[in-house]
Short mmCIF file of C-alpha atoms and ligand atoms in Angstrom, two decimals:
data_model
loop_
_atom_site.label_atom_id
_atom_site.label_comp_id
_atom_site.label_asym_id
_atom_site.label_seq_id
_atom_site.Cartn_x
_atom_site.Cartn_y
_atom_site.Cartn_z
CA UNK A 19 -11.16 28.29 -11.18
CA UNK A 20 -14.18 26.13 -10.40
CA UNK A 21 -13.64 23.65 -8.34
CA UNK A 22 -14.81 19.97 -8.55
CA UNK A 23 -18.86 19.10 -7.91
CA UNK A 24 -18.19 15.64 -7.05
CA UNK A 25 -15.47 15.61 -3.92
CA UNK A 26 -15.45 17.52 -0.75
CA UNK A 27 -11.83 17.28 0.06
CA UNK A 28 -10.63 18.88 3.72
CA UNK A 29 -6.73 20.25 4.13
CA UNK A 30 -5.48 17.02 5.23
CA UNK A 31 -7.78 14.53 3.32
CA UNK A 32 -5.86 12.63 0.68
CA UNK A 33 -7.10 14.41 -2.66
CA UNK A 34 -6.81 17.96 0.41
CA UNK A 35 -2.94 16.41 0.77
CA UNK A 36 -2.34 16.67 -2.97
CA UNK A 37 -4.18 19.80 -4.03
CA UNK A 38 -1.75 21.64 -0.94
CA UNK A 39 1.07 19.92 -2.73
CA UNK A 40 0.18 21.34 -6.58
CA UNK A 41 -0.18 24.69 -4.53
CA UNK A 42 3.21 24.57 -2.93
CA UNK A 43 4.58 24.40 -6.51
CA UNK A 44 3.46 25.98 -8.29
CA UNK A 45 5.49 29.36 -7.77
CA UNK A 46 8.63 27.26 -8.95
CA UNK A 47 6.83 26.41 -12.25
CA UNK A 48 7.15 29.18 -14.60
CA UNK A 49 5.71 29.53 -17.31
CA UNK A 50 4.87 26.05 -17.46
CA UNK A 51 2.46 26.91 -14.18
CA UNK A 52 -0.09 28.19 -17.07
CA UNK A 53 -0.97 24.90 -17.30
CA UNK A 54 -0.93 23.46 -13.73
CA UNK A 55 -4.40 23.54 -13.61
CA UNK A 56 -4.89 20.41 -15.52
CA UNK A 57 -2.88 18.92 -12.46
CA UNK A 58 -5.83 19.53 -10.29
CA UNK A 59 -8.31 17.65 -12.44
CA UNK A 60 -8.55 13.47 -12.84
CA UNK A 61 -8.37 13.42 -16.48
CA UNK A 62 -11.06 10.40 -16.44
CA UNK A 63 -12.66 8.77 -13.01
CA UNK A 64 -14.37 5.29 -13.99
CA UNK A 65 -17.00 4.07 -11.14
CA UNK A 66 -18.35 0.45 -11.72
CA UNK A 67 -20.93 -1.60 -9.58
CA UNK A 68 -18.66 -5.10 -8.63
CA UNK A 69 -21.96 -7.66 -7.86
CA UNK A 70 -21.01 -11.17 -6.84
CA UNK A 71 -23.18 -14.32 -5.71
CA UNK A 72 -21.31 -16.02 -2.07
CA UNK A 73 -20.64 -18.86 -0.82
CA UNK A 74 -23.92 -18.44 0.85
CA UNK A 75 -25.83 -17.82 -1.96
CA UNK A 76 -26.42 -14.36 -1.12
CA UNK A 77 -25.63 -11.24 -3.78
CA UNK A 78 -23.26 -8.79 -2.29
CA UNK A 79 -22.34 -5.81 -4.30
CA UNK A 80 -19.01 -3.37 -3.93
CA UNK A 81 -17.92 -0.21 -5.25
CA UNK A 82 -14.96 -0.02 -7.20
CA UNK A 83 -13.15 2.79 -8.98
CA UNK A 84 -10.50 3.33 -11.95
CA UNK A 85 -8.82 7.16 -11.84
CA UNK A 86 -6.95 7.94 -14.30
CA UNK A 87 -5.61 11.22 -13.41
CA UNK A 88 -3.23 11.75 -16.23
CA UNK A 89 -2.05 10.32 -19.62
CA UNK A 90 0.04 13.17 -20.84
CA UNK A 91 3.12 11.13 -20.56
CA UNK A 92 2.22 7.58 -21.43
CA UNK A 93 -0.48 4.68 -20.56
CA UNK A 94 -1.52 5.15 -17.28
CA UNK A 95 -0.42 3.25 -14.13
CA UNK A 96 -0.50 2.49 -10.86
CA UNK A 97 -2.20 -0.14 -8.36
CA UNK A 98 -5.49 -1.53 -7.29
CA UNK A 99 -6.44 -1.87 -3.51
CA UNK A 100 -8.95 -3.79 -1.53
CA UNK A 101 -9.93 -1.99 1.70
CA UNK A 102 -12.33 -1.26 3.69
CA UNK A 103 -12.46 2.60 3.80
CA UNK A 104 -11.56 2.91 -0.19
CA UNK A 105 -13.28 6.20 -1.19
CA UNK A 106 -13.24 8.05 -4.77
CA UNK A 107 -11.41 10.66 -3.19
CA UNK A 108 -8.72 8.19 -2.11
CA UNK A 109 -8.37 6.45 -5.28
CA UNK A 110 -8.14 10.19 -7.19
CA UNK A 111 -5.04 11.15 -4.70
CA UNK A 112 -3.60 7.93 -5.18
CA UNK A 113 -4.08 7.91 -9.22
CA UNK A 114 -2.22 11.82 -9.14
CA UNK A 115 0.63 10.71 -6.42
CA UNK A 116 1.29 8.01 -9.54
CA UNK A 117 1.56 10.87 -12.43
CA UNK A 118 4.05 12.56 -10.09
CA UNK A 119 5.96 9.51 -9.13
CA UNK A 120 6.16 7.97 -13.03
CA UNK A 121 7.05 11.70 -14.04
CA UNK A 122 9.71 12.16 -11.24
CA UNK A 123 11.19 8.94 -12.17
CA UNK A 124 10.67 9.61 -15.60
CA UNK A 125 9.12 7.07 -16.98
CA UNK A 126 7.19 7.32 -20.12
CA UNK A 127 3.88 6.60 -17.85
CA UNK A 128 0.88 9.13 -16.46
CA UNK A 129 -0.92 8.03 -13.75
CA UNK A 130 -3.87 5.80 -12.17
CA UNK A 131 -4.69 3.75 -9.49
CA UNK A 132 -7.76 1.42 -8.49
CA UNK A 133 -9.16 0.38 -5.58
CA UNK A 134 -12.15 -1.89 -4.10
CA UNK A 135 -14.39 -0.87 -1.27
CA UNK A 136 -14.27 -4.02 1.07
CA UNK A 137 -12.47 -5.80 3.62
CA UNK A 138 -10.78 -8.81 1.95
CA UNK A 139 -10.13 -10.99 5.07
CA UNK A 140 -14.13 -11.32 5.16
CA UNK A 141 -14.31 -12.72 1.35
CA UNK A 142 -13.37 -16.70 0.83
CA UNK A 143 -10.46 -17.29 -2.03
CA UNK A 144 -13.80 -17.70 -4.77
CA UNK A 145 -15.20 -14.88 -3.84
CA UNK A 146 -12.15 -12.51 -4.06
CA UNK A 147 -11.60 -13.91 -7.38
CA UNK A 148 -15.35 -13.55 -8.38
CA UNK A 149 -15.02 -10.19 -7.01
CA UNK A 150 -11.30 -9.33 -8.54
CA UNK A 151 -13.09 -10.82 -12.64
CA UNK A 152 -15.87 -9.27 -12.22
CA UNK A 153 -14.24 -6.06 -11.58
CA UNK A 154 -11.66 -6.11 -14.22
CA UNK A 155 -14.50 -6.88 -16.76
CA UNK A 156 -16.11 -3.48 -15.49
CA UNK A 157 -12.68 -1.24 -15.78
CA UNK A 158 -12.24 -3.35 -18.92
CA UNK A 159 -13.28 -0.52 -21.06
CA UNK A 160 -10.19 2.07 -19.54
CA UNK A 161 -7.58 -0.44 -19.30
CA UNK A 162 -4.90 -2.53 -21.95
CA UNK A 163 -1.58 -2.92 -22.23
CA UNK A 164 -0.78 0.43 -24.28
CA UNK A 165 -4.08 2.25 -22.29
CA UNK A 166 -3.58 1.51 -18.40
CA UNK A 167 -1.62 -0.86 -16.68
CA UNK A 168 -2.60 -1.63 -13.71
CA UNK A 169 -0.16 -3.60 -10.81
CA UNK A 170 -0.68 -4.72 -6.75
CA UNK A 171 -1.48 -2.06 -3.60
CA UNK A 172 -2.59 -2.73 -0.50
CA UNK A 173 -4.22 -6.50 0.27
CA UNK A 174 -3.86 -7.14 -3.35
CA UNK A 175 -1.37 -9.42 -5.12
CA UNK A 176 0.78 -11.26 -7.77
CA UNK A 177 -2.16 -14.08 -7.45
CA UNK A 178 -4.76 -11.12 -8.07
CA UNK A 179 -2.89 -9.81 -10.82
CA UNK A 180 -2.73 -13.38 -12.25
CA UNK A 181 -6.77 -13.26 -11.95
CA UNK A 182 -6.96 -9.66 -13.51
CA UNK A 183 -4.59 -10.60 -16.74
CA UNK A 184 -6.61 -13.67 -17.36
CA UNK A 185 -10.17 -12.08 -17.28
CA UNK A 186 -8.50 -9.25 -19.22
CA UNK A 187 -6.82 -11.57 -21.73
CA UNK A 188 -10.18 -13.81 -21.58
CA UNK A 189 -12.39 -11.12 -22.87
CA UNK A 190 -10.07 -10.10 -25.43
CA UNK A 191 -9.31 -13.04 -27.11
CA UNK A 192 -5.69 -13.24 -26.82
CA UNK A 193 -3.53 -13.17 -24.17
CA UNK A 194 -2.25 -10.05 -22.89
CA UNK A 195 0.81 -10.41 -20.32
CA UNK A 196 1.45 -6.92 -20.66
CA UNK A 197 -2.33 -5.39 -19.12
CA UNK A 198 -0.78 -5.84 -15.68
CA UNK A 199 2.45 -5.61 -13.38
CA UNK A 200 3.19 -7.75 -10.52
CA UNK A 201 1.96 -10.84 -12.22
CA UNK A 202 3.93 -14.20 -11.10
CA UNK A 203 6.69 -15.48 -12.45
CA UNK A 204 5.37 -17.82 -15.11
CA UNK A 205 2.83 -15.55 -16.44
CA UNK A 206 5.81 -12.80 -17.75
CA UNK A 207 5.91 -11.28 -14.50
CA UNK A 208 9.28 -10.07 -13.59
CA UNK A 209 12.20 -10.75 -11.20
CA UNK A 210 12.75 -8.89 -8.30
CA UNK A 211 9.26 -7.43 -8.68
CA UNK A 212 7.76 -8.32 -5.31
CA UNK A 213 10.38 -6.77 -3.60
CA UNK A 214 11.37 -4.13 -5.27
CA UNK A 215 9.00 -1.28 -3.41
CA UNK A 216 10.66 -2.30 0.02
CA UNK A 217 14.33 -2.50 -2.12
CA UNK A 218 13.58 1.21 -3.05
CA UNK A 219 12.50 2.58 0.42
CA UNK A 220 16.45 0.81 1.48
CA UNK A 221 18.21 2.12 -1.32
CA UNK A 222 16.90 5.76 -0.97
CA UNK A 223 16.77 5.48 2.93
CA UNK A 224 21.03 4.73 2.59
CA UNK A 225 21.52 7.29 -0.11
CA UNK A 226 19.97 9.60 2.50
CA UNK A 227 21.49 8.83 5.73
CA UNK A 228 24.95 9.01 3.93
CA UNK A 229 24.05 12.79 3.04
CA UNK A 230 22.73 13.00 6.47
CA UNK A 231 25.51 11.69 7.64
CA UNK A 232 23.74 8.85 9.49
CA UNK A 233 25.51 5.70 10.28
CA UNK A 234 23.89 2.53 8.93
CA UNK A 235 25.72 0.42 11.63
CA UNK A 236 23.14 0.28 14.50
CA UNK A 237 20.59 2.60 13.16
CA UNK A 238 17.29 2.32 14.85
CA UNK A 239 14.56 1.93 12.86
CA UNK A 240 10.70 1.78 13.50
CA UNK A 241 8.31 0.69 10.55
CA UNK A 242 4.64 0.82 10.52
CA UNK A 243 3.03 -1.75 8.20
CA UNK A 244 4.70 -5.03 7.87
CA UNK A 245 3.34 -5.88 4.31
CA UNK A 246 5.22 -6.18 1.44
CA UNK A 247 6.66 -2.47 1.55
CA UNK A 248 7.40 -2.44 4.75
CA UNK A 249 8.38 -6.05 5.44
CA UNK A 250 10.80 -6.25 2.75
CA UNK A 251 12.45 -2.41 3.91
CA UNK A 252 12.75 -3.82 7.24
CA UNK A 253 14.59 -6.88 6.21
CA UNK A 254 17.32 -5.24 4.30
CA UNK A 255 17.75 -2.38 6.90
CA UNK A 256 18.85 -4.94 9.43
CA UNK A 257 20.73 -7.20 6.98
CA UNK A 258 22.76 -3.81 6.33
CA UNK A 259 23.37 -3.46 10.04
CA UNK A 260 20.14 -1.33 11.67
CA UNK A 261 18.46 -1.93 14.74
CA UNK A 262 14.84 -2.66 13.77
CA UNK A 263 13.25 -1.74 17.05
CA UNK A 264 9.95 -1.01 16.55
CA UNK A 265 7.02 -2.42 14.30
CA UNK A 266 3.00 -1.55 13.99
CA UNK A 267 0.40 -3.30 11.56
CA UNK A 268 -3.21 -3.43 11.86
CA UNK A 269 -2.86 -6.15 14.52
CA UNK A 270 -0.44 -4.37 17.54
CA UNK A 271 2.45 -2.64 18.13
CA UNK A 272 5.89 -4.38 18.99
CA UNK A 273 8.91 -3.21 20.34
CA UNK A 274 12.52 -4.54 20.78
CA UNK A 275 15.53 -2.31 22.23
CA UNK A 276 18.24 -4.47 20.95
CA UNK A 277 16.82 -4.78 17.58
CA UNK A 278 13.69 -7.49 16.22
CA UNK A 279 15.09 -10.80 15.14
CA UNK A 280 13.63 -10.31 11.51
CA UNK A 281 13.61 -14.40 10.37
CA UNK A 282 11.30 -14.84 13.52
CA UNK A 283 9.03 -11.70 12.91
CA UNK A 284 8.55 -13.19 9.72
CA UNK A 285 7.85 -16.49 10.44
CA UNK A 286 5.69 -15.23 13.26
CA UNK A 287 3.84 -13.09 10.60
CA UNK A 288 3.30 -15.89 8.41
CA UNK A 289 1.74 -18.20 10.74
CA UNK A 290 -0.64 -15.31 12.81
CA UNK A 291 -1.09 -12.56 9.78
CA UNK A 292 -0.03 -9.79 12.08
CA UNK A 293 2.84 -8.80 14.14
CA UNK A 294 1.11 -8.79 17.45
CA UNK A 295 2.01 -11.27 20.08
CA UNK A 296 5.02 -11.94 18.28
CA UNK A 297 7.35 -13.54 21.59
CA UNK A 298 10.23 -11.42 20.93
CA UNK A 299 9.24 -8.24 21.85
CA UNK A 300 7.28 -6.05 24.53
CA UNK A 301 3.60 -4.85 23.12
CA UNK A 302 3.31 -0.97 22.83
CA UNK A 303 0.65 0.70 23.06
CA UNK A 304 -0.20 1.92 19.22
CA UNK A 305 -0.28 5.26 19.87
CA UNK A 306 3.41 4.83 21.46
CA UNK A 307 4.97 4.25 18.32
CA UNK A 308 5.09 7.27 17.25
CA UNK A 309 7.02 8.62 20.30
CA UNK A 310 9.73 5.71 20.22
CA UNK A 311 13.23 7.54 19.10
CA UNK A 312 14.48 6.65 15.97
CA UNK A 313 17.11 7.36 13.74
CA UNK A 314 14.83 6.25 10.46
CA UNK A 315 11.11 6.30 11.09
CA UNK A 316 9.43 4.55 7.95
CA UNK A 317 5.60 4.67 7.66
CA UNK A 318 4.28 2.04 5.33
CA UNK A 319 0.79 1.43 6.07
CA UNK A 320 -1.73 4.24 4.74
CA UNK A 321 -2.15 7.90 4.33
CA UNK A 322 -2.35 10.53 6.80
CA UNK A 323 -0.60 8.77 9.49
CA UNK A 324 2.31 11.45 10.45
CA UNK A 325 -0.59 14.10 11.84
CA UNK A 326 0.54 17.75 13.19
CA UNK A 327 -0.27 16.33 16.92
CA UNK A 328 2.08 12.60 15.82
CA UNK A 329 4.62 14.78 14.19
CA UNK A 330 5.48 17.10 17.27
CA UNK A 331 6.10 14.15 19.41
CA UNK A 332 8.09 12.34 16.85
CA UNK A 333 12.14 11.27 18.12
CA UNK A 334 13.36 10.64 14.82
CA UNK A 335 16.14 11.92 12.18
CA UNK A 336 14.91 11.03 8.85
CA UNK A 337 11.21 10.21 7.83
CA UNK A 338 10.98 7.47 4.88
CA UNK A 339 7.65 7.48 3.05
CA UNK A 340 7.54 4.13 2.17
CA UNK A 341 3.57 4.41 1.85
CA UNK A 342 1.52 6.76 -0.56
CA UNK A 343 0.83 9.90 1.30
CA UNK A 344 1.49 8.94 4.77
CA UNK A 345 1.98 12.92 6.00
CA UNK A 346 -0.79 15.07 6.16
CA UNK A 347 0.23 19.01 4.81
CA UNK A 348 0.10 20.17 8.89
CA UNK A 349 2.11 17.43 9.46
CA UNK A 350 4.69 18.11 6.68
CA UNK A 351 4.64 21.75 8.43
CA UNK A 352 5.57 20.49 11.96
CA UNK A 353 8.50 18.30 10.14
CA UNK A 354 9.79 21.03 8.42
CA UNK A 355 9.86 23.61 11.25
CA UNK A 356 11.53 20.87 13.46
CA UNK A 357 14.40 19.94 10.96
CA UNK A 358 13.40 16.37 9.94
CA UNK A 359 14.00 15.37 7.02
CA UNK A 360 11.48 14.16 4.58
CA UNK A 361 12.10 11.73 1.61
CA UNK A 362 8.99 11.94 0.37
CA UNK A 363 6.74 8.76 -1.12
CA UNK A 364 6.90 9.58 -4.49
CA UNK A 365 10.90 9.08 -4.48
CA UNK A 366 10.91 6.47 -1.88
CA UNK A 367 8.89 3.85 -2.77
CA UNK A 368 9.48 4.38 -6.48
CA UNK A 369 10.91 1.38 -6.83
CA UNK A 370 8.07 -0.80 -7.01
CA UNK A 371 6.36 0.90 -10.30
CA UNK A 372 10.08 1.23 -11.55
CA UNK A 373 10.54 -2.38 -12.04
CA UNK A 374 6.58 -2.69 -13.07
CA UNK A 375 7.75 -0.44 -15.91
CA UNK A 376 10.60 -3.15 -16.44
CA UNK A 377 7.64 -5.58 -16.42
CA UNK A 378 6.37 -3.90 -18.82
CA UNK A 379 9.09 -3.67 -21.40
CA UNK A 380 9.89 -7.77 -20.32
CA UNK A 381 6.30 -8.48 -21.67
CA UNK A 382 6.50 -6.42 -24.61
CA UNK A 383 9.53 -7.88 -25.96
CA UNK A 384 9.27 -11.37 -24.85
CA UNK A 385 12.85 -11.40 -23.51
CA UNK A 386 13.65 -11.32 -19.96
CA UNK A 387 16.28 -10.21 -18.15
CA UNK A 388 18.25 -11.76 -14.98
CA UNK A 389 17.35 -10.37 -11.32
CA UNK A 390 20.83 -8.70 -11.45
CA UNK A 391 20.38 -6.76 -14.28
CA UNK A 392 16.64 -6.20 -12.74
CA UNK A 393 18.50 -4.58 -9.55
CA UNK A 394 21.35 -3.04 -10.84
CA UNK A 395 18.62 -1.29 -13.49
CA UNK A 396 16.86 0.07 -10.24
CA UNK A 397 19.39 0.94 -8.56
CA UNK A 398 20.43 3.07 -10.88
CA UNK A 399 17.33 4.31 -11.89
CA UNK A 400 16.21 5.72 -8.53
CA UNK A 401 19.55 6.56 -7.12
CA UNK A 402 19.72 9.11 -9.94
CA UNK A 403 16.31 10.57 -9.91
CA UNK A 404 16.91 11.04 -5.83
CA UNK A 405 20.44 13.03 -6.93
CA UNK A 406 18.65 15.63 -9.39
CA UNK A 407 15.53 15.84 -6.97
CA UNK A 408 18.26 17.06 -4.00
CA UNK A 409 20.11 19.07 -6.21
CA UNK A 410 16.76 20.52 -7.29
CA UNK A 411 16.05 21.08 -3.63
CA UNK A 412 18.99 22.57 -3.00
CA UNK A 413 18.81 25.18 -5.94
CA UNK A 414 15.65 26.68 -4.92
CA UNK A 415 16.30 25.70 -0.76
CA UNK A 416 12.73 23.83 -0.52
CA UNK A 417 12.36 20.62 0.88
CA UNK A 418 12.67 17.11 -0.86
CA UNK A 419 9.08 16.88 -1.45
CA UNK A 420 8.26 20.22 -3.40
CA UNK A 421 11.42 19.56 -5.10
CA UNK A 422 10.36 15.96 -6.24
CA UNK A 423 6.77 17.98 -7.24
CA UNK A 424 9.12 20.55 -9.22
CA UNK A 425 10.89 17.87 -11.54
CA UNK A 426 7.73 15.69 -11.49
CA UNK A 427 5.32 18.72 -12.89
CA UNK A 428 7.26 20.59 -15.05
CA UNK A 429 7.78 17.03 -17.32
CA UNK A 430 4.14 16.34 -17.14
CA UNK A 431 3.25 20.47 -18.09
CA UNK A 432 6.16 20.50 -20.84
CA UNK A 433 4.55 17.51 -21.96
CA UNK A 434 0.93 19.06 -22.15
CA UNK A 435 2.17 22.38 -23.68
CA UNK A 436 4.37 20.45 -26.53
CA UNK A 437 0.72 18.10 -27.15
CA UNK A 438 -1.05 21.51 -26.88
CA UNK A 439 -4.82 21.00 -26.52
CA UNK A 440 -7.67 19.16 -28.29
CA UNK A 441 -9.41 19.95 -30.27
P1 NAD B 22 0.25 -4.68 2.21
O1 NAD B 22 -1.20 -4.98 2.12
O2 NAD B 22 1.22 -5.72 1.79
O3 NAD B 22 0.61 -4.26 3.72
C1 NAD B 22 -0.04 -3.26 4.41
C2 NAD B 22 0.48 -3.24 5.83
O4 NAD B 22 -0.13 -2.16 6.53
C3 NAD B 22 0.14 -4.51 6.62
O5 NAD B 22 1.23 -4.86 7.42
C4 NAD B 22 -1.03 -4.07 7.48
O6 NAD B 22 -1.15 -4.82 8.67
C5 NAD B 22 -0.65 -2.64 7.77
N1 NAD B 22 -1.78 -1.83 8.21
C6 NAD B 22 -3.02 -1.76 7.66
N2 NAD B 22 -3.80 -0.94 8.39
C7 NAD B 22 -3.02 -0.47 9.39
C8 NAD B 22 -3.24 0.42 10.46
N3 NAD B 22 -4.43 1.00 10.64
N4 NAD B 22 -2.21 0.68 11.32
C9 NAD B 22 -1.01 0.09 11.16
N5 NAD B 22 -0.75 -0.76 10.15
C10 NAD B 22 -1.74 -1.04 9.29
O7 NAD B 22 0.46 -3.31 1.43
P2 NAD B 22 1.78 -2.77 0.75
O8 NAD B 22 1.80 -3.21 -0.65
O9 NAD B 22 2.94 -3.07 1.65
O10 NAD B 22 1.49 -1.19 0.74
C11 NAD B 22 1.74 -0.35 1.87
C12 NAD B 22 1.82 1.09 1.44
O11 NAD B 22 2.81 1.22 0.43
C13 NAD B 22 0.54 1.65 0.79
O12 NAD B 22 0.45 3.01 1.10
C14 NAD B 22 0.79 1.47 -0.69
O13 NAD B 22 0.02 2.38 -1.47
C15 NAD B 22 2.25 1.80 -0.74
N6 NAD B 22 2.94 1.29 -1.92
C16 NAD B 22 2.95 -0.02 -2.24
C17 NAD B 22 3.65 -0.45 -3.37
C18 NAD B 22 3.76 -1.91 -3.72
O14 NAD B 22 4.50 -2.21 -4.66
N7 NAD B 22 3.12 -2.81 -3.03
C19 NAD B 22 4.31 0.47 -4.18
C20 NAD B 22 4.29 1.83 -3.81
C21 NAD B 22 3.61 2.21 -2.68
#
């Protein structure tokens, strides 16, 4: 099979990470795996030109991308990021992770994701919403409340997502709640939304350690990326008794034997934007995080952080993928040959686009439903996708990730084979 002209993808580059994850199953497929090809392909890749006059008068211009690597199962979805080193590649793994993650979760979704070459802490508050119009006019054609729906990632936001549904909705003529998740509150956005990534990562992490048999009480815990994944994990991890010892973002390392006082991290992180300096706890050096011991070890930053060389030193129990492809495929190697345990992204932080979907639904039917019913919906949601991915693990003794690859594929392929192909 030919492969694609327009990426040069490496073993442990994202789009490398997911093509090593379609091969690992696709023994377990069947004959479904006749069709597993089409996993391997972006069904549509959208590049636009994002030009914006700044403050200064200048013209700057960005690259921005929409993937939409699969609508078998539904309108596609998944987030939008700002960042520096967005690449097409990046977005494509990212837009693919999402068709497996909507399809293990199963909901009626495929998969996409966005993203924004450039660093968002340069831009002024006009020009990121210049920038965040003028790109949702350009993806304008691919997206739409039944077409692709697309919700926050990394350094974007419920305000963003505000912007995005209004130039959406502006160029429409009518006013379209449901063309994004993640919106605030008083534009049909939906309870519990903005924390419901970090509630997943929690409420998988305890499902885990209980068949680990890990004790919550005084669990030590390191998380990389304080954002909104991470932050929010870390918060109910030590409200349910864990030690949060360590922390990394982009701005230092931190580390605290007896456990970080989380009110004061987080009032320290909202009046400095990072964790570093933060008075209540020694500074690491960042390459030391990855060595401090750990009984729950939750990257959720960016990819390809848990490297072969990070993942031989690593003292921890159970790894938490609360980011999108944090493990690179030699890393995932080293894991497995040392007995970790893996709960990979695609379960773990599932409960972000979970309640997006319930965003979704909210907007659709103009009736909204209590935070309760939000979490007790999610809970039970992801708690019983995690149960048939283990016991699909345990059938065919491969690890959590393949396993969550074997549900996830095999709905998207039965889904293909019942459409059958056009023309
Ligand atoms: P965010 O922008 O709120 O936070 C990102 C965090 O990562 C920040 O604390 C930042 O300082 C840190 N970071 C950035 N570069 C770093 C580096 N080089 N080293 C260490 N830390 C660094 O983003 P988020 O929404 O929390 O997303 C984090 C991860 O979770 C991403 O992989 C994203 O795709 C994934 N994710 C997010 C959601 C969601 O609902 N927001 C859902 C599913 C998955």
């Amino acid at each position: 099979m030919s492969k694609l002209s327009f990426v040069s993808p490496t073993r442990n580059s994202p789009w490398g990470t997911y093509l090593s994850q379609i091969d690992a199953v696709e023994p377990y497929l069947g004959p479904l795996a006749r069709w597993v090809e089409t996993l391997r392909r972006p069904k549509r890749i959208l590049i636009v030109d994002v030009p914006i006059e700044l403050d200064n008068g200048t013209v700057a211009h960005y690259e921005g991308y929409r993937v939409q690597h699969s609508l078998t199962r539904g309108p596609g979805k998944g987030g939008v990021r700002y960042h520096p080193d967005v690449t097409l590649e990046e977005v494509m793994a990212l837009a693919a992770w999402m068709t497996i993650k909507n399809a293990a979760m199963n909901l009626p979704f495929g998969g996409a994701k966005g993203g924004i070459r450039l660093e968002p802490k340069a831009l002024s508050l006009k020009e990121l919403e210049k920038v965040t119009r003028r790109y949702t006019s350009e993806i304008g054609i691919v997206i739409g409340p039944q077409q692709d729906i697309p919700a926050p990632d990394v350094n974007t936001n419920g305000q963003i997502m505000a912007w995005m549904m209004d130039t959406y909705s502006m160029n429409t003529g009518s006013t379209a709640t449901g063309v994004v998740t993640g919106k605030p509150i008083p534009l049909g956005g939906s309870l519990g939304r903005v924390a419901a990534t970090g509630r997943g990562v929690f409420v998988i992490g305890r499902e885990a350690m209980r068949r680990l048999g890990l004790p919550m009480d005084g669990a030590r815990v390191a998380v990389q990326g304080f954002g909104n994944v991470g932050s929010v994990a870390a918060k109910l991890f030590a409200h349910a008794g864990a030690r949060i010892v360590a922390v990394q973002d982009h701005s230092g390392t931190i580390l605290n034997e007896a456990g970080l006082d989380m009110a004061d991290l987080l009032q320290h992180l909202a009046s400095s934007g990072g964790v570093g300096g933060f008075a209540g706890a020694d500074t690491l050096a960042d390459e030391d995080f990855w060595k401090v011991k750990t009984d729950v070890l939750i990257p959720a930053a960016l990819e390809g952080q848990i490297t072969a060389a990070r993942a031989l030193g690593l003292q921890t129990k159970l790894v938490l993928e609360g980011a999108n492809g944090p493990t690179t495929p030699d890393g995932d190697a080293v894991l497995a040959d040392r007995g970790i345990t893996v709960v990979p992204d695609v379960i773990a932080n599932a409960g972000g686009v979970t309640v997006s979907y319930f965003e979704w639904v909210q907007d659709f039917s103009s009736f909204f439903w209590t935070e309760d019913e939000i979490n007790v919906r999610l809970d039970k949601i992801i708690i019983g996708a995690f149960k048939h991915i283990c016991d699909t693990a345990e059938q065919h003794q491969i690890p959590l990730r393949t396993a969550a690859f074997v549900v996830a594929c095999s709905r998207v392929l039965q889904a293909r084979q019942e459409r059958g192909l056009y023309p």
